[in-house]
Coordinates of C-alpha atoms and ligand atoms in Angstrom, one line a residue:
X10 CA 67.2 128.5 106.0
X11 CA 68.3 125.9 108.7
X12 CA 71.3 127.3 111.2
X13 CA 74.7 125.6 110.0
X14 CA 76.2 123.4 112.8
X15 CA 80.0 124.2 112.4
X16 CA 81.1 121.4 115.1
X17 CA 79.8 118.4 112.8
X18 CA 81.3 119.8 109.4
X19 CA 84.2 117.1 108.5
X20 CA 87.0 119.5 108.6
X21 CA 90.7 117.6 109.0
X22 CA 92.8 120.7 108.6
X23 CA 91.0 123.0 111.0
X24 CA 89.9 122.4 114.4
X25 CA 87.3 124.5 116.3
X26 CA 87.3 125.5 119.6
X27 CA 84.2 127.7 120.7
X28 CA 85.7 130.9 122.5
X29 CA 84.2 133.2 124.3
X30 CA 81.3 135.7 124.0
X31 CA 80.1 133.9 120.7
X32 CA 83.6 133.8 119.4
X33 CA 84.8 131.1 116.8
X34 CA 87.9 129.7 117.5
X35 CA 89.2 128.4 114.0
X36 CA 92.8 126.6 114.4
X37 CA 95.0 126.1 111.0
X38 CA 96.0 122.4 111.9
X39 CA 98.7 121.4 110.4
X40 CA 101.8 122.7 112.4
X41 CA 104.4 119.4 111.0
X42 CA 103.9 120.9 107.6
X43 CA 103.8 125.1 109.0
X44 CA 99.7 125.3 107.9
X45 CA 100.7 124.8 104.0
X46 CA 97.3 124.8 102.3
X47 CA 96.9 121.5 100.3
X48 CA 93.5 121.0 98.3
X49 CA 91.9 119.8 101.8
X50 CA 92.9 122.4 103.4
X51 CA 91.2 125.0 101.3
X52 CA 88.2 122.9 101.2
X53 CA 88.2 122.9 105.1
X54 CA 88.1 126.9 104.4
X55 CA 85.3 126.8 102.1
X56 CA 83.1 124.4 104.5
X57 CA 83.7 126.4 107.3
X58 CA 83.1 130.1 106.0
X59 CA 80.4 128.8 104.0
X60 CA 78.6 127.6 107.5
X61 CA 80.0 130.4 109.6
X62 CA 77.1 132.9 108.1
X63 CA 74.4 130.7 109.3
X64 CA 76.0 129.3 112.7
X65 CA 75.4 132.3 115.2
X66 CA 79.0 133.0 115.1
X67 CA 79.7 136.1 116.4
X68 CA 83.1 136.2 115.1
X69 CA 86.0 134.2 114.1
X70 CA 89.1 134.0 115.8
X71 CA 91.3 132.3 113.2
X72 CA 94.8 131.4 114.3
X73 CA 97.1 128.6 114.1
X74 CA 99.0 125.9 116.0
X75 CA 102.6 125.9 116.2
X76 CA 105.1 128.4 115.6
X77 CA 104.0 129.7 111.5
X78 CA 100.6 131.0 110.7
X79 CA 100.7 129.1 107.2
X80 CA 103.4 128.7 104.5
X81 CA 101.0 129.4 101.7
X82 CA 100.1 126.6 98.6
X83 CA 101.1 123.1 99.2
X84 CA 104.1 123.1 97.2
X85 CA 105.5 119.5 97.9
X86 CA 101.2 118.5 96.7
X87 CA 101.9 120.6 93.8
X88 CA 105.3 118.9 92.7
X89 CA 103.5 115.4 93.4
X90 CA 100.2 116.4 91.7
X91 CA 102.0 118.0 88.5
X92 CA 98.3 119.7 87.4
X93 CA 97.6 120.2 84.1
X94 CA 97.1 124.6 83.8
X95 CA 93.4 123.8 83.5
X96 CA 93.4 121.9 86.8
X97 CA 95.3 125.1 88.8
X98 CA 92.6 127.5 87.7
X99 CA 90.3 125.7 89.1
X100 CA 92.2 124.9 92.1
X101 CA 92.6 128.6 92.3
X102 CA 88.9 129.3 91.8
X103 CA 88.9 127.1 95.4
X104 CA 90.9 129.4 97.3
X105 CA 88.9 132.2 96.0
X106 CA 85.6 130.9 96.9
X107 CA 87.4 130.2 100.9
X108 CA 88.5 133.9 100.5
X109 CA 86.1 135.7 99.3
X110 CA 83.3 134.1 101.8
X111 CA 85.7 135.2 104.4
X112 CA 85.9 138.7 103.4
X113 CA 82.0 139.2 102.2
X114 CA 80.7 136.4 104.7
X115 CA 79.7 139.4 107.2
X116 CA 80.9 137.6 110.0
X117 CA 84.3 139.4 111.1
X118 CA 87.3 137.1 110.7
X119 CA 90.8 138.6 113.3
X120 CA 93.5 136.3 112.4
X121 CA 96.5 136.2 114.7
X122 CA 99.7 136.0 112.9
X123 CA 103.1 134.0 113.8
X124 CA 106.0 133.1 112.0
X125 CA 106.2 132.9 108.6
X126 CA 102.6 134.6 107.0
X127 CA 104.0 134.1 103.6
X128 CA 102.7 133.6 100.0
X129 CA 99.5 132.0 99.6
X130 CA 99.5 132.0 103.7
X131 CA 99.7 136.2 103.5
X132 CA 96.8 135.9 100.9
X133 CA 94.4 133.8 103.7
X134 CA 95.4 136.8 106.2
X135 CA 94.2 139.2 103.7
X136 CA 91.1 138.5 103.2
X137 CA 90.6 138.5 107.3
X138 CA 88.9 141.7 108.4
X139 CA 91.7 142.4 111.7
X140 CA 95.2 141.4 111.7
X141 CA 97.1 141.1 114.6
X142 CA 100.8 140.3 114.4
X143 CA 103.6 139.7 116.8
X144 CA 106.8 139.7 116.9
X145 CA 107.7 136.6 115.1
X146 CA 105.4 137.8 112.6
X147 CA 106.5 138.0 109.1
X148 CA 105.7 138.8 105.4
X149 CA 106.7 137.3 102.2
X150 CA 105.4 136.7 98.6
X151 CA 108.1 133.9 97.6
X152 CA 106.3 132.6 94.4
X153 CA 108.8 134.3 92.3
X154 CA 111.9 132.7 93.7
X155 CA 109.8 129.4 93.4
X156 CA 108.6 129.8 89.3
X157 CA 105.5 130.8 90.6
X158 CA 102.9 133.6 90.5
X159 CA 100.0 134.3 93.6
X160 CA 96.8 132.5 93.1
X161 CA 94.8 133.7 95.6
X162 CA 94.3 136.7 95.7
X163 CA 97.7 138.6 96.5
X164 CA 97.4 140.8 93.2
X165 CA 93.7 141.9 94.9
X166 CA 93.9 142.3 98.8
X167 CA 97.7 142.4 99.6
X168 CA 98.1 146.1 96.6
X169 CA 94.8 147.2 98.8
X170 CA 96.8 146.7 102.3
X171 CA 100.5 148.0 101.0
X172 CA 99.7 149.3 98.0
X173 CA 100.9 148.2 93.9
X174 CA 104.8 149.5 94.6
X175 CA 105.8 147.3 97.5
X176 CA 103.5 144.4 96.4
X177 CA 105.4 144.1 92.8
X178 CA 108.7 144.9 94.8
X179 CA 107.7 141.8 97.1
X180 CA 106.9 139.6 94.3
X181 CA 110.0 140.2 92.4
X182 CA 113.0 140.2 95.1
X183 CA 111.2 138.0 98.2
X184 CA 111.5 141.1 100.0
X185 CA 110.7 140.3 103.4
X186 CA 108.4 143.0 106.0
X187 CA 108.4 142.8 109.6
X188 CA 107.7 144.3 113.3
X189 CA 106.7 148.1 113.6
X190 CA 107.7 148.6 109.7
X191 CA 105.5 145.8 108.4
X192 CA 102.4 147.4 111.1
X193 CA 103.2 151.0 109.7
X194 CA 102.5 149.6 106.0
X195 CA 99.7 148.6 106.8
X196 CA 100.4 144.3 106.8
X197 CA 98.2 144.6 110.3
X198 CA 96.2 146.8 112.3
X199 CA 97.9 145.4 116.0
X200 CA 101.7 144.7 116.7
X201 CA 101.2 142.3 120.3
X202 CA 103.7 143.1 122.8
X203 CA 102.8 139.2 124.1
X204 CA 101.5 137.0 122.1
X205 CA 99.2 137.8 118.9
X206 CA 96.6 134.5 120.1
X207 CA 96.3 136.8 123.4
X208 CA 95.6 140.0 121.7
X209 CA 93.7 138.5 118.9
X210 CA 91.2 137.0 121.5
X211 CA 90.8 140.1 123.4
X212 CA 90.2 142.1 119.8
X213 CA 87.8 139.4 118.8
X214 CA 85.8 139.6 122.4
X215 CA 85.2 143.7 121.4
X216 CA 84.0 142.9 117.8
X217 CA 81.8 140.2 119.4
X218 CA 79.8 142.5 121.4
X219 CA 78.7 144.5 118.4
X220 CA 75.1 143.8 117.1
X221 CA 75.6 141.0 114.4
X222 CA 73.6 143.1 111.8
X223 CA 76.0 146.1 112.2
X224 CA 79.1 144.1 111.8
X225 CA 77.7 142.3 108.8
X226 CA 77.4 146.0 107.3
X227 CA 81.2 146.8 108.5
X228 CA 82.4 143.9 107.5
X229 CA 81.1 143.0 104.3
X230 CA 79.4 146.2 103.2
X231 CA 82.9 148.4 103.3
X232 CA 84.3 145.2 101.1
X233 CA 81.1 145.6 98.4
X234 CA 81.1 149.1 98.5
X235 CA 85.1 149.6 98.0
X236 CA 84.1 147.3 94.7
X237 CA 81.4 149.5 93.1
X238 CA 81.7 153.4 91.6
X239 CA 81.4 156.5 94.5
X240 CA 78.0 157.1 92.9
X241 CA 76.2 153.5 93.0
X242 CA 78.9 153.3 96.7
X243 CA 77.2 155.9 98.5
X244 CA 73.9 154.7 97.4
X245 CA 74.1 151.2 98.4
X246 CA 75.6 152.8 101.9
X247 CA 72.8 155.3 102.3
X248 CA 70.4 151.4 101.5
X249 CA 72.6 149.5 104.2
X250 CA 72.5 152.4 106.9
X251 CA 68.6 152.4 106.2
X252 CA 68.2 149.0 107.3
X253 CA 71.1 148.8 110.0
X254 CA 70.6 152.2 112.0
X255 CA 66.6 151.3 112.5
X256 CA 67.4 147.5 113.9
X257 CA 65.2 147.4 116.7
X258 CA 68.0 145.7 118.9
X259 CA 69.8 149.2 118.4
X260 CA 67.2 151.0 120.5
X261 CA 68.1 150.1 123.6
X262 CA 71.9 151.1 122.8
X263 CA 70.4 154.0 121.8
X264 CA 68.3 155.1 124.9
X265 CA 71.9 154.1 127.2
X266 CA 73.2 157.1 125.1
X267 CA 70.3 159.0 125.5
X268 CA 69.9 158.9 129.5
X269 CA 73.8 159.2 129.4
X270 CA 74.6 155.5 131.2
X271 CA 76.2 154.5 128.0
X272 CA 79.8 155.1 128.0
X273 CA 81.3 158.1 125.8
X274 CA 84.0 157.5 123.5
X275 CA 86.9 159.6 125.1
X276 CA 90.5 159.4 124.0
X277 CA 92.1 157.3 126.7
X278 CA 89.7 154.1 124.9
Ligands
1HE22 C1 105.8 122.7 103.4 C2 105.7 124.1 103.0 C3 104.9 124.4 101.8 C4 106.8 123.9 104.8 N1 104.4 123.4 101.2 N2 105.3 121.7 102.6 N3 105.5 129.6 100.3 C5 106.8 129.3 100.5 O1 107.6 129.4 99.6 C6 107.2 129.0 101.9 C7 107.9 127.6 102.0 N4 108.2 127.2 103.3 C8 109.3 127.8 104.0 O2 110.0 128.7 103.5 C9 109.6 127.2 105.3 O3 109.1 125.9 105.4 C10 109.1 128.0 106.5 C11 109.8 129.4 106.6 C12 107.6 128.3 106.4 C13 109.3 127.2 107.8 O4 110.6 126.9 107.9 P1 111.1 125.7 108.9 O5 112.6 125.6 108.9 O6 110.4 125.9 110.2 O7 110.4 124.4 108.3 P2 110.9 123.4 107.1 O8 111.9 122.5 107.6 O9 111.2 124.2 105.9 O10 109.5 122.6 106.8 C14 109.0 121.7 107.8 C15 108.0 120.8 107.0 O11 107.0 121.6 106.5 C16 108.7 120.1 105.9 O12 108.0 118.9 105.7 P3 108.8 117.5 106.1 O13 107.8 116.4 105.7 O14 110.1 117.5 105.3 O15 109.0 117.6 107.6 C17 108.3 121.0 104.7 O16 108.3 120.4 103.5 C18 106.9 121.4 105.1 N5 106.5 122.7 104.5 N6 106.3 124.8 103.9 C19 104.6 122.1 101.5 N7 104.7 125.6 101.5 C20 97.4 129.9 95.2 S1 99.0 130.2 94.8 C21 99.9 130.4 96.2 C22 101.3 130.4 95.9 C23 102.1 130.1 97.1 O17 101.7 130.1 98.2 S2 103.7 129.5 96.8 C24 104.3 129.0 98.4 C25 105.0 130.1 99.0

């Protein structure tokens, strides 16, 4: 299969910036409009995460410019385009296909979260593998207010993250979660002092240093596995550890342990 170049894919709502250590830097590009996610935009997703698997990435770093990670769907394209039901499935089907190759792509995605993360925009962070939020970093499911429902995926990832109670308590009143509350649900695994680009980076530089093939099986082997029955999970786990934990690059990770110049893990890390 040939590598994916991800600098020549034709993306106009994303740019890339290549980071550090093997690191992806994906920017959500469309700051005049606070990163709403038109039909391009989600195609931009699907072209990149479709690549990312076969580009060498180490991992992504997605953020976004200006001051609001993203605003979720389009909705000024979705009062112009007036689609038929049939034609918002499918549009639908889209942002799943972006998602879910984010989530089981096996390339670990740390977004860093600003502003408003609401609606389909807190969908897109859910399906990252590491959130880090600051704080100007908020939650929202507005689709109610707006005579809407979630599309992409809210119903899935964001009652996995905070559970069925507080999503349907989200989606009914617009209830809105922030700063240590919103990191204590669960919304994010890092509340940045600074800036959450800043931390973000320095989270994606420690993923990056992982062996690819053991991050594939974090990353998208916990998402598979949380899908299946205990039984078939802890089968499939005992398969992926098989092939994983005898990767010949592990050896020599291995052998630091062994003649004690690898670092231990001590509770100051
Ligand atoms: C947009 C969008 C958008 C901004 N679609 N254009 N999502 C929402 O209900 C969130 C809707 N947006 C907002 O509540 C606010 O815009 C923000 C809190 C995100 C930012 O506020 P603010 O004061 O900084 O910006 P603004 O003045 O409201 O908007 C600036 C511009 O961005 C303006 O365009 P302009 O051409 O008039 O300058 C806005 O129209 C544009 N903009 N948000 C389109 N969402 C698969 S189903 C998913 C279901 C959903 O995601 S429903 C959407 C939920």
């Amino acid at each position: 299969m040939p590598a994916a170049d991800v600098f020549a894919l034709p993306l106009t709502r994303i740019a890339l910036h290549e980071g550090a250590g093997g690191v992806l830097e994906a920017v959500l590009n469309r700051p005049e409009k606070r990163n709403a996610l038109d039909a391009e935009a989600v195609e931009d997703l699907v072209r990149l995460f479709d690549a990312v698997p076969r580009a060498g990435v180490r991992a992504v770093l997605l953020r976004a410019a200006g001051d609001h990670f993203c605003a979720g769907l389009d909705l000024v394209e979705h009062h112009r385009e007036d689609r038929s039901p049939a034609a918002f499935m499918h549009l639908c089907l889209r942002w799943h296909e972006a998602f879910n190759k984010m989530e089981y792509g096996g390339v670990p995605v740390i977004a860093a979260l600003k502003g408003a993360v609401v609606g389909g925009g807190l969908e897109l962070a859910s399906a990252a593998h590491i959130r880090v939020a600051d704080a100007s970093t908020y939650y929202a499911l507005p689709e109610g207010q707006r005579g809407l429902f979630t599309g992409g995926g809210a119903t899935i990832r964001v009652t996995q993250m905070i559970g069925k109670p507080r999503t349907v308590d989200m989606m009914l009143t617009g209830r809105v979660y922030r700063g240590q509350e919103a990191l204590t649900l669960g919304f994010s695994q890092y509340l940045a002092e600074g800036s959450s680009d800043d931390l973000a980076r320095e989270v994606a530089a420690k993923v990056a240093q992982n062996l690819p093939l053991s991050n594939f099986a974090i990353t998208s082997g916990v998402s598979h596995l949380q899908n299946m029955s205990a039984l078939d999970a802890s089968y499939a786990e005992a398969v992926l550890a098989g092939v994983v934990n005898t990767q010949p690059d592990a050896r020599a990770r291995l052998a630091a342990f062994a003649d004690k110049s690898a670092p231990r893990v001590r509770a100051d890390d």
